[in-house]
XYZ file of C-alpha atoms in Angstrom:
652
model
C 0.055 0.069 -0.030
C 1.357 3.417 -1.038
C -0.279 6.755 0.143
C 0.456 10.485 -0.955
C -1.199 13.746 -0.419
C -2.343 15.130 -3.927
C -3.987 18.102 -5.009
C -7.087 17.806 -7.275
C -5.198 19.014 -10.012
C -2.648 16.299 -9.771
C -5.393 13.700 -9.448
C -7.101 14.715 -12.692
C -4.440 16.211 -14.872
C -2.876 12.899 -16.126
C -4.330 10.661 -18.714
C -6.167 8.225 -16.402
C -9.718 7.036 -15.539
C -10.927 6.200 -12.026
C -13.725 3.521 -12.319
C -16.259 3.011 -9.771
C -16.907 -0.693 -9.394
C -20.190 -1.875 -10.950
C -21.317 -3.242 -7.611
C -20.807 -0.129 -5.484
C -23.887 1.901 -4.465
C -25.076 4.851 -6.580
C -23.869 8.341 -5.903
C -25.880 9.616 -2.935
C -24.357 12.820 -1.771
C -26.914 15.700 -1.496
C -27.021 19.501 -1.051
C -27.863 19.577 2.777
C -25.432 16.885 3.812
C -22.280 17.248 1.753
C -22.519 19.654 -1.285
C -22.842 22.912 0.814
C -19.985 22.065 3.190
C -17.713 21.483 0.150
C -18.721 24.406 -1.535
C -18.126 26.660 1.727
C -14.656 25.164 1.854
C -13.980 26.110 -1.868
C -15.509 29.643 -1.333
C -13.314 30.329 1.694
C -10.016 29.666 -0.254
C -11.314 31.590 -3.199
C -12.030 34.493 -0.973
C -8.556 34.262 0.591
C -7.109 34.566 -2.956
C -9.234 37.638 -3.557
C -7.646 39.163 -0.437
C -4.175 38.404 -1.562
C -3.367 35.630 0.572
C -1.808 32.384 -0.078
C -4.371 29.872 1.344
C -3.273 26.724 3.412
C -4.136 23.620 1.899
C -7.533 22.077 2.741
C -7.920 18.367 3.466
C -10.896 16.840 1.968
C -10.533 13.168 3.055
C -8.938 10.092 1.528
C -9.758 8.086 -1.533
C -8.519 4.437 -1.946
C -7.546 3.206 -5.394
C -6.799 -0.180 -6.765
C -4.974 -0.381 -10.095
C -6.828 -2.740 -12.646
C -3.553 -3.927 -14.352
C -4.671 -2.407 -17.695
C -1.555 -2.783 -20.034
C -2.992 -1.923 -23.405
C -0.759 1.091 -24.613
C -3.839 2.255 -26.538
C -6.099 2.467 -23.532
C -6.296 4.730 -20.858
C -4.817 3.640 -17.718
C -7.644 2.890 -15.097
C -7.858 2.290 -11.604
C -10.834 0.865 -9.377
C -12.266 3.264 -6.833
C -12.500 1.175 -3.636
C -13.407 4.203 -1.413
C -14.004 7.967 -2.346
C -16.243 7.755 -5.407
C -18.684 10.300 -3.859
C -15.865 12.851 -3.433
C -14.276 12.281 -6.773
C -17.730 12.304 -8.674
C -18.667 15.623 -6.882
C -15.367 17.196 -7.799
C -16.297 16.260 -11.573
C -19.611 18.057 -11.165
C -17.974 21.148 -9.718
C -15.578 21.300 -12.637
C -18.431 20.646 -15.107
C -20.387 23.790 -13.544
C -16.987 25.859 -13.735
C -16.916 25.070 -17.475
C -20.677 25.840 -18.051
C -20.340 29.207 -16.257
C -17.096 29.951 -17.989
C -18.608 29.350 -21.359
C -21.734 31.274 -20.495
C -19.408 34.224 -19.654
C -17.444 33.823 -22.927
C -14.235 33.049 -20.878
C -12.782 30.812 -23.192
C -9.246 30.580 -21.695
C -11.025 29.468 -18.428
C -12.908 26.912 -20.388
C -9.677 25.459 -22.118
C -7.890 25.374 -18.579
C -10.825 23.588 -16.729
C -11.461 21.070 -19.563
C -7.975 19.824 -19.159
C -9.086 18.159 -15.747
C -12.458 16.809 -17.123
C -11.316 14.786 -20.323
C -8.789 12.268 -21.306
C -7.225 13.085 -24.675
C -5.930 10.845 -27.428
C -8.384 7.901 -26.621
C -8.195 5.280 -29.249
C -9.949 2.107 -28.100
C -13.358 3.296 -26.316
C -13.409 7.035 -26.854
C -16.995 7.213 -25.624
C -16.033 5.747 -22.279
C -12.450 6.433 -21.851
C -12.546 10.099 -22.221
C -14.232 10.667 -18.806
C -12.047 11.048 -15.845
C -14.572 9.337 -13.676
C -16.691 6.286 -14.925
C -19.466 5.798 -12.526
C -21.383 2.530 -11.439
C -23.977 1.342 -14.027
C -27.238 3.114 -12.698
C -25.573 6.606 -12.793
C -24.009 6.474 -16.127
C -26.783 7.820 -18.472
C -27.404 10.772 -16.386
C -23.692 11.414 -15.602
C -22.554 11.208 -19.448
C -25.553 13.519 -20.351
C -24.597 16.260 -17.840
C -20.808 15.950 -18.340
C -21.263 16.222 -22.039
C -23.409 19.225 -22.218
C -21.782 22.375 -23.443
C -24.221 24.703 -21.811
C -27.308 24.619 -19.611
C -29.525 24.781 -22.687
C -28.294 21.395 -23.746
C -29.919 19.650 -20.638
C -33.790 20.199 -21.078
C -33.646 17.857 -24.223
C -31.857 15.210 -22.189
C -34.074 15.623 -18.978
C -37.548 16.799 -20.108
C -39.212 15.733 -16.989
C -37.004 17.911 -14.882
C -37.847 21.247 -16.558
C -40.809 23.665 -16.972
C -42.152 24.880 -20.266
C -39.949 27.861 -19.566
C -37.008 25.654 -19.567
C -36.415 26.166 -15.961
C -35.468 23.548 -13.445
C -38.556 22.279 -11.463
C -38.491 23.101 -7.820
C -41.223 20.870 -6.418
C -42.767 17.475 -7.557
C -39.711 15.971 -9.242
C -36.738 14.172 -7.794
C -33.901 15.226 -10.369
C -31.058 12.665 -11.274
C -28.330 13.439 -8.906
C -25.813 14.660 -11.660
C -28.315 17.198 -12.908
C -29.088 18.414 -9.671
C -25.219 18.618 -8.849
C -24.472 20.718 -11.749
C -27.163 23.125 -11.400
C -26.340 23.380 -7.516
C -22.745 24.369 -8.212
C -23.652 26.524 -11.292
C -25.943 28.470 -8.964
C -23.385 28.759 -6.251
C -20.732 30.055 -8.699
C -22.991 32.588 -10.563
C -23.982 34.080 -7.267
C -20.389 34.305 -5.988
C -19.235 36.038 -9.123
C -22.192 38.542 -9.039
C -21.396 39.215 -5.526
C -17.730 39.447 -5.456
C -17.699 41.405 -8.805
C -19.789 43.993 -7.048
C -17.518 44.556 -4.132
C -14.123 44.190 -6.029
C -14.832 45.150 -9.551
C -12.723 42.096 -10.709
C -13.887 40.552 -14.096
C -15.476 37.158 -14.418
C -12.465 35.877 -16.245
C -10.366 36.725 -13.009
C -13.006 35.644 -10.568
C -13.287 32.172 -12.353
C -9.609 31.696 -12.204
C -9.527 32.123 -8.522
C -12.381 29.703 -7.964
C -10.523 27.109 -10.281
C -7.108 27.658 -8.440
C -9.097 27.256 -4.975
C -10.505 24.000 -6.140
C -7.352 22.621 -8.019
C -4.627 23.571 -5.962
C -5.955 24.456 -2.429
C -8.092 21.129 -1.827
C -6.174 18.092 -1.277
C -6.800 14.407 -0.925
C -4.764 11.530 0.626
C -4.497 9.050 -2.324
C -3.972 5.353 -1.083
C -3.009 3.092 -3.706
C -3.268 -0.636 -2.866
C -0.696 -3.371 -3.661
C -1.278 -6.806 -5.114
C -1.526 -8.192 -1.602
C -3.689 -5.619 0.038
C -7.207 -6.624 1.001
C -9.451 -4.082 -0.697
C -12.646 -5.097 1.680
C -10.635 -4.604 4.777
C -9.512 -1.000 3.591
C -13.144 -0.366 2.497
C -14.438 -1.207 5.782
C -11.991 0.900 7.889
C -12.991 3.910 5.966
C -16.655 3.194 6.477
C -17.248 6.314 8.584
C -16.512 8.957 6.025
C -19.033 10.905 3.892
C -22.609 9.487 3.748
C -22.962 6.597 6.060
C -22.791 3.111 4.290
C -25.485 0.754 5.109
C -25.090 -2.944 6.006
C -26.296 -3.814 2.712
C -23.555 -1.536 0.914
C -20.809 -3.206 2.781
C -22.320 -6.780 2.010
C -22.821 -6.056 -1.767
C -19.121 -4.965 -1.996
C -17.873 -7.898 0.145
C -19.716 -10.473 -2.130
C -18.733 -8.894 -5.544
C -14.958 -8.327 -4.458
C -15.048 -11.908 -3.378
C -16.580 -12.881 -6.669
C -14.064 -11.050 -8.559
C -11.283 -12.846 -6.803
C -12.748 -16.252 -7.382
C -13.219 -15.561 -10.945
C -9.504 -14.240 -11.590
C -8.391 -17.425 -9.642
C -10.410 -19.688 -11.855
C -9.185 -17.934 -14.799
C -5.681 -18.624 -13.857
C -6.634 -22.301 -13.228
C -8.330 -22.319 -16.675
C -11.387 -23.483 -14.970
C -13.398 -20.351 -15.186
C -17.050 -20.177 -16.249
C -17.847 -17.425 -18.544
C -21.178 -17.160 -17.051
C -19.738 -16.583 -13.670
C -18.095 -12.960 -14.380
C -18.908 -10.525 -11.501
C -20.729 -8.478 -13.831
C -23.224 -11.326 -15.080
C -23.313 -12.404 -11.520
C -24.357 -8.945 -10.388
C -26.953 -8.660 -13.205
C -28.239 -12.029 -12.464
C -28.445 -12.038 -8.542
C -28.111 -8.534 -7.302
C -29.786 -6.203 -9.878
C -33.371 -7.737 -8.693
C -32.584 -6.136 -5.126
C -32.141 -2.804 -6.639
C -35.997 -2.578 -7.230
C -37.933 -0.058 -5.306
C -39.808 -2.801 -3.196
C -36.578 -3.695 -1.688
C -35.450 -0.098 -0.582
C -38.860 0.654 1.251
C -38.551 1.191 4.848
C -40.381 -1.139 7.166
C -40.712 -0.438 10.894
C -40.261 -3.325 13.385
C -40.484 -2.094 16.942
C -38.177 0.933 17.466
C -36.184 0.172 14.233
C -36.999 1.297 10.825
C -34.943 -0.370 7.928
C -35.109 -1.109 4.180
C -36.962 -4.325 3.351
C -33.494 -5.657 2.092
C -31.919 -5.308 5.273
C -34.631 -7.246 7.068
C -34.431 -9.904 4.415
C -30.683 -10.340 4.734
C -31.065 -10.588 8.530
C -33.703 -13.151 8.140
C -31.815 -15.165 5.508
C -28.622 -15.045 7.666
C -30.483 -16.246 10.777
C -32.021 -18.940 8.817
C -28.731 -20.280 7.544
C -26.532 -19.725 10.694
C -29.442 -20.775 12.982
C -28.361 -18.064 15.343
C -29.609 -14.820 16.332
C -28.400 -11.912 14.147
C -28.695 -8.497 15.553
C -29.390 -5.588 12.997
C -26.597 -3.613 14.283
C -24.042 -6.434 13.597
C -25.739 -7.652 10.472
C -22.504 -7.206 8.240
C -20.335 -9.124 10.520
C -23.009 -11.765 10.930
C -23.267 -12.262 7.349
C -19.632 -12.668 6.726
C -19.944 -15.719 8.881
C -21.805 -17.552 6.027
C -18.525 -17.910 4.263
C -16.104 -17.804 7.220
C -18.011 -20.653 8.768
C -18.356 -22.746 5.838
C -22.102 -22.377 5.295
C -21.478 -21.080 1.620
C -18.293 -22.108 -0.116
C -18.183 -19.487 -2.810
C -19.774 -16.017 -3.689
C -21.871 -17.918 -6.133
C -23.202 -20.070 -3.416
C -23.856 -17.167 -1.389
C -25.744 -15.253 -4.011
C -27.737 -18.395 -4.995
C -28.886 -18.773 -1.429
C -29.959 -15.274 -1.372
C -31.776 -15.421 -4.619
C -33.606 -18.617 -3.565
C -34.575 -17.198 -0.157
C -35.740 -13.967 -1.697
C -38.325 -15.714 -3.739
C -39.942 -17.123 -0.551
C -39.461 -13.899 1.575
C -41.273 -11.824 -0.901
C -44.067 -14.287 -0.949
C -44.254 -14.437 3.035
C -44.337 -10.677 3.003
C -46.770 -10.014 0.264
C -49.020 -13.056 0.622
C -49.421 -13.212 -3.076
C -49.976 -16.578 -4.899
C -51.036 -19.965 -4.041
C -47.735 -21.473 -2.537
C -47.646 -22.791 0.999
C -45.671 -19.900 2.150
C -47.883 -17.313 0.529
C -50.874 -18.781 2.226
C -48.899 -18.490 5.539
C -47.907 -15.003 4.820
C -51.613 -14.002 4.447
C -52.578 -15.665 7.619
C -49.634 -14.528 9.548
C -49.530 -10.752 8.386
C -52.014 -9.541 11.158
C -50.115 -10.982 13.970
C -46.857 -9.142 13.445
C -44.721 -12.067 14.464
C -41.541 -11.603 12.419
C -39.555 -13.768 14.610
C -40.998 -16.844 12.861
C -39.718 -15.622 9.619
C -36.390 -17.672 9.523
C -38.187 -20.702 10.576
C -40.688 -20.156 7.674
C -37.980 -19.736 5.268
C -36.348 -23.086 6.411
C -39.877 -24.946 5.744
C -40.430 -23.253 2.411
C -36.934 -24.027 1.227
C -36.943 -27.691 2.357
C -36.690 -30.037 -0.790
C -37.366 -33.093 1.310
C -41.084 -32.521 2.034
C -44.126 -32.119 -0.179
C -46.317 -28.819 -0.378
C -48.977 -30.498 1.761
C -46.572 -31.142 4.725
C -45.334 -27.536 4.393
C -48.887 -26.430 4.608
C -49.227 -28.596 7.641
C -46.099 -27.260 9.076
C -47.475 -23.512 8.613
C -50.774 -24.586 10.254
C -49.009 -25.540 13.197
C -47.178 -22.349 13.496
C -50.116 -20.234 12.996
C -52.221 -22.230 15.508
C -49.460 -21.761 18.032
C -49.481 -17.994 17.614
C -53.167 -17.591 17.275
C -54.095 -19.697 20.251
C -51.413 -17.929 22.419
C -52.956 -14.501 21.325
C -56.549 -15.503 22.138
C -55.408 -16.743 25.497
C -53.553 -13.510 26.312
C -50.144 -15.200 26.429
C -46.947 -13.246 25.828
C -45.069 -13.076 22.530
C -41.799 -12.001 24.113
C -40.188 -15.437 23.959
C -41.031 -16.221 20.309
C -37.580 -15.400 19.084
C -35.998 -17.949 21.382
C -39.000 -20.572 20.590
C -38.635 -20.470 16.917
C -34.805 -20.063 17.004
C -34.769 -23.224 19.311
C -36.678 -25.294 16.625
C -34.416 -24.128 14.162
C -31.396 -25.181 15.877
C -32.643 -28.496 17.088
C -34.162 -29.690 13.767
C -31.759 -30.752 11.111
C -32.028 -29.600 7.552
C -33.052 -32.700 6.218
C -35.546 -33.302 9.129
C -37.910 -30.391 8.975
C -41.281 -31.481 8.568
C -44.708 -30.720 10.090
C -44.233 -33.793 12.456
C -41.239 -32.286 14.001
C -42.453 -28.744 14.261
C -45.587 -30.099 15.981
C -43.352 -32.288 18.343
C -41.220 -29.436 19.148
C -44.142 -27.092 19.706
C -45.876 -29.420 21.970
C -42.547 -29.791 24.146
C -42.675 -26.337 25.375
C -44.268 -25.670 28.818
C -44.745 -22.582 30.916
C -46.487 -19.557 30.367
C -43.958 -18.003 27.879
C -44.005 -21.019 25.610
C -46.726 -23.562 25.854
C -49.167 -24.196 22.969
C -52.554 -23.841 24.744
C -55.023 -26.868 24.752
C -58.572 -26.993 23.540
C -60.153 -26.239 26.914
C -58.004 -23.174 27.611
C -58.443 -21.880 24.048
C -62.290 -22.468 24.496
C -62.551 -20.763 27.854
C -60.846 -17.655 26.465
C -62.741 -17.653 23.141
C -66.039 -17.871 24.932
C -65.504 -15.573 27.820
C -62.994 -12.933 27.071
C -63.528 -9.640 25.126
C -61.399 -10.561 22.055
C -61.820 -7.361 20.302
C -60.303 -5.485 23.236
C -57.595 -8.213 23.806
C -56.487 -8.504 20.111
C -57.268 -5.215 18.496
C -59.067 -4.483 15.288
C -56.573 -5.808 12.990
C -56.049 -9.435 14.354
C -59.919 -9.534 14.972
C -60.533 -8.899 11.377
C -57.826 -11.689 10.511
C -59.705 -14.270 12.704
C -62.939 -13.244 11.053
C -61.570 -13.527 7.424
C -60.329 -16.996 8.123
C -63.858 -17.984 9.416
C -65.407 -16.620 6.453
C -63.172 -18.481 4.360
C -63.702 -21.851 6.088
C -67.500 -21.224 5.685
C -67.009 -20.719 2.069
C -65.007 -23.839 1.638
C -67.866 -25.799 3.428
C -70.507 -24.293 0.980
C -68.342 -24.815 -1.928
C -68.810 -21.223 -2.652
C -67.001 -18.584 -4.705
C -63.190 -17.578 -4.433
C -61.717 -17.111 -1.129
C -62.174 -13.814 0.640
C -59.135 -11.547 0.928
C -59.804 -8.602 3.220
C -58.840 -5.286 1.795
C -58.606 -1.812 3.605
C -62.178 -1.235 2.790
C -63.709 -3.869 5.214
C -63.717 -3.308 9.122
C -64.866 -4.988 12.114
C -68.425 -4.222 12.901
C -70.183 -4.505 16.234
C -73.549 -6.016 15.550
C -74.813 -4.869 18.954
C -73.048 -1.290 18.431
C -70.752 0.157 21.118
C -73.308 3.014 21.553
C -76.287 0.638 21.854
C -78.633 2.465 24.372
C -80.569 4.503 21.880
C -82.292 1.610 19.967
C -81.149 -1.428 21.909
C -83.504 -2.476 24.850
C -82.207 -4.292 27.755
C -83.521 -7.720 28.872
C -86.623 -6.134 30.750
C -87.342 -4.052 27.451
C -86.407 -0.826 29.029
C -83.837 1.553 27.403
C -80.868 2.687 29.231
C -79.320 6.060 29.043
C -75.726 7.028 28.257
C -75.312 8.603 31.817
C -76.393 5.057 33.266
C -73.864 3.215 31.042
C -71.117 5.630 32.055
C -72.065 5.191 35.799
C -71.866 1.432 35.463
C -68.587 1.384 33.839
C -67.164 3.487 36.524
C -68.727 1.452 39.381
C -67.204 -1.809 37.774
C -63.835 -0.331 37.646
C -64.246 0.735 41.150
C -65.323 -2.527 42.489
C -68.741 -1.161 43.475
C -71.969 -3.187 44.163
C -74.461 -2.901 41.365
C -78.408 -2.986 41.456
C -80.548 -5.257 39.388
C -80.908 -2.695 36.486
C -77.158 -1.902 36.556
C -76.598 -5.640 36.410
C -78.527 -5.816 33.260
C -76.251 -3.029 31.752
C -73.351 -4.680 33.006
C -74.271 -7.884 31.167
C -74.868 -5.940 28.193
C -71.364 -4.457 28.302
C -69.899 -7.704 29.014
C -70.914 -9.324 25.747
C -70.138 -6.261 23.632
C -66.599 -7.229 22.514
C -66.971 -10.699 22.324
C -66.276 -12.547 18.856
C -69.786 -13.654 18.520
C -70.877 -9.905 18.319
C -68.313 -8.915 15.583
C -68.488 -9.427 11.776
C -66.861 -7.468 8.804
C -68.490 -4.751 6.914
C -67.459 -2.202 4.183
C -66.294 1.046 5.583
C -69.166 3.051 4.110
C -71.865 0.609 5.372
C -70.213 0.608 8.704
C -70.633 4.306 9.075
C -74.188 4.313 7.604
C -75.385 1.336 9.811
C -73.455 2.720 12.893
C -75.658 2.589 16.045
C -78.779 1.413 14.254
C -81.242 -1.148 15.912
C -81.038 -4.922 14.732
C -84.410 -4.777 12.892
C -85.381 -1.865 10.617
C -87.554 0.645 12.738
C -89.921 3.594 11.741
C -89.105 6.734 13.657
C -91.521 9.930 13.896
C -94.103 7.999 11.787
C -92.446 8.352 8.231
C -88.488 7.988 8.675
C -87.228 4.329 8.489
C -83.870 3.617 10.269
C -82.662 0.600 8.385
C -81.655 -2.335 10.694
C -78.411 -4.045 11.149
C -79.719 -7.325 10.119
C -81.183 -5.844 6.751
C -78.038 -3.742 6.301
C -75.463 -6.455 6.911
C -77.351 -8.640 4.322
C -77.859 -5.852 1.710
C -74.427 -4.183 2.068
C -72.469 -7.510 2.188
C -71.976 -10.837 0.321
C -70.079 -12.342 3.222
C -71.334 -15.655 4.543
C -70.473 -14.411 8.157
C -73.241 -11.819 7.674
C -75.843 -14.046 5.755
C -75.928 -16.436 8.807
C -77.625 -13.629 10.609
C -80.686 -13.518 8.444
C -82.601 -16.155 10.245
C -82.223 -14.238 13.460
C -85.359 -12.458 14.773
C -83.618 -10.713 17.619
C -80.007 -9.892 18.737
C -79.126 -9.879 22.484
C -76.806 -11.337 24.948
C -78.082 -14.869 24.494
C -77.758 -14.597 20.547
C -74.281 -13.278 21.184
C -73.308 -16.270 23.353
C -74.708 -18.836 20.893
C -73.028 -17.272 18.006
C -69.655 -17.115 19.828
C -69.905 -20.977 20.417
C -70.907 -21.565 16.904
C -67.690 -19.778 15.608
C -65.610 -21.558 18.198
C -66.440 -24.793 16.192
C -64.846 -23.020 13.271
C -61.819 -21.745 15.367
C -61.009 -25.550 16.297
C -60.741 -26.453 12.795
C -58.825 -23.528 11.716
C -56.222 -23.666 14.543
C -56.047 -27.122 15.761
C -53.610 -28.618 18.290
C -52.450 -32.153 17.656
C-alpha cells in the first residue's frame, strides 16, 4: 500500500480514468449533507485568494484506489475506486459547473484550462467511455454522461424533459432530479452568485474571479490517495474507511464484500483455466443483485423501534435461517460474513444463489401473493406481527425433502400456536427463542410438520406453551377478544372463519380482506338509543357511564345496573363481531337490529337488513335467520364460531 497527499489538479491532470466498481452503491451525496459544506470550503479559499493571501491547503479526506492492471498502450490507464467515489464524482460536477459558467460568460481561456481536468485526450480504443475522468457505477452512467457532455445549460432540457418547466427552468417541486443534473445546477447557481457578489464588491472581471475559484478547487483542495498493492485486501480497507461521507448501510458493505470476493474467485478460476464465462462478476451482479435494486426492496419497514429497508430485514432473516443463530441488526454485516467464514456457503456464487432462492420465499411471505404454502402462511400471519417466525418459515419453505402438503401442515401448526397464544392472552416476548430453538434442534433434512408439532408440544410454561383446547375455548367464549387482540387481528380471525364457511359451502373464491372492510359490532358500542335491555327498558348514556365507573371501582351493582353490565360484558366478544364495508359501517353505525320507523315516516334501516344488503359475506348471511339480537344470541354465535376456530387452529 502506498499513500500520498495530492491536490485535485494532480489527481485529474494525468491521462487516467477512475472507475467506480459496478457493484458499489449509486451516488448519494446531497446539498444539505455534503455539497454545501464542500462549496463553503472552496469559497473560503477563493476569498482568501481575492484578498491577496496564499491559502493553506484544505484536506478533503482520503480515496482508495486499486490499479486494474490495464496494460494496453492504446487504452487509458484505469484504477478502481475502492473508497471515495462520492468525493471524486462531486469534484467532477464542480468542474463541469465551472466550465458551463465560464462558457456562458465567454471566458474561453478558463474553459480550456478547466476542460484539461475533465477529459482524457488521445483515446483510441473506447473513446465514448475512456474520455471521462470518472466512470461511475452502472445506474448513474446515463445521467452522468448527459450532464458531463453538455456544453451549456440549454442542452440539458432535451436530455431531462421531466425535470424542466415549459420555460426551461429546473422544476422546484414534485420532481426528484437525477443527482448529476441536480449537482451541476447546484454548483452553477453557487458559482454565479459568488461571481455576482464578488464582482460588485471588488470590481474584478468574471475571468479573474473564475480563475480564483478554479485555483481554489484545483490547488488548495487536497486528498490523501491510497494506492493498494497486489497483497492488500480492498474490502478490509473499505470497511476501515466506512465512517466517512454519507454513512454506508449494512447492505452496501455486504454487496461490496460479495462481489469483491466474486471477482477474486473468478480471477483465480481463470488462472487455473477453469472459469465459467457465466460467472463473471458483472454477469453475477445482473443475475442475482439487480433484482434487489428494485423499489420494493428499498422501502422502509418498521419493527418495534427500528425502521430499515426491506432488503436489510430480508438479509437478516436469511442469515439467521442459515446460521441458525440470532443476528442483531446492528451487527448484520459481521454476521453475514460468517456465512462464508463458517463454511455455510463455500463461494460467492453459492452465497448469491442462497440469497436469490430465499428472496423468492421471503417476498411471498411478506406480500402473501400466490398459492404457494408460504404465500398462504404470509396472508394468515400478517395481522399478528410475528416476524420472529420468518427464519423458520424460510427453512420450511426452502426444504426439498417434504411435499407442499407437509409444508402447509407445518405452517398450520405455527399459525395455530401464534393465534391460540394471542387468544389466551399469553406473551409473545419469548417467540424469538422459541422459533430459533426449533431451527437449531431440527436438522435441515428433518424439517417437517411432524417435527415442528413435536417441538411446539414440548414447550411448557407461560412463555412458551401451546394452549390446549379447553383453555382456548374458555378464552374464546368468555374474553372480550376485540379488546384483547385489537381490530386488525380480530379482522384476521373473522376473515379465516369466512373462508372456512365458504369452503364448506363450495362457494366462490376465498375472501381476501382489503382496507375497505372493518370490524363491525352487530350490537353497537353506543347501543342504548335503539337496543332495549332484557326487561325491554332503554338505558341512557349516563347510566352506562355510571356502570362502567362502578365496575372499575369494584362497587356493588343493583339489578338494573347488572342488566347494563351484562350488556357491556358481551359487547366485544367475537360472537358480536363481523366484517363490513367501511361506508356501510358508518351508515349502519348504532342502528337497531331490525329496521324501525321513527316519527311515523322515517325508517332507520336495521343492522340485520343492512348486513345482508351491503355484504355478500357468509358471516353476515348467517344472521338473516335471527329475529332478535341480544346477550343470548351473542353467546350462541360465539360458541358456533368456536367450532370453526377448532378446525382453523387445531392442536395435535
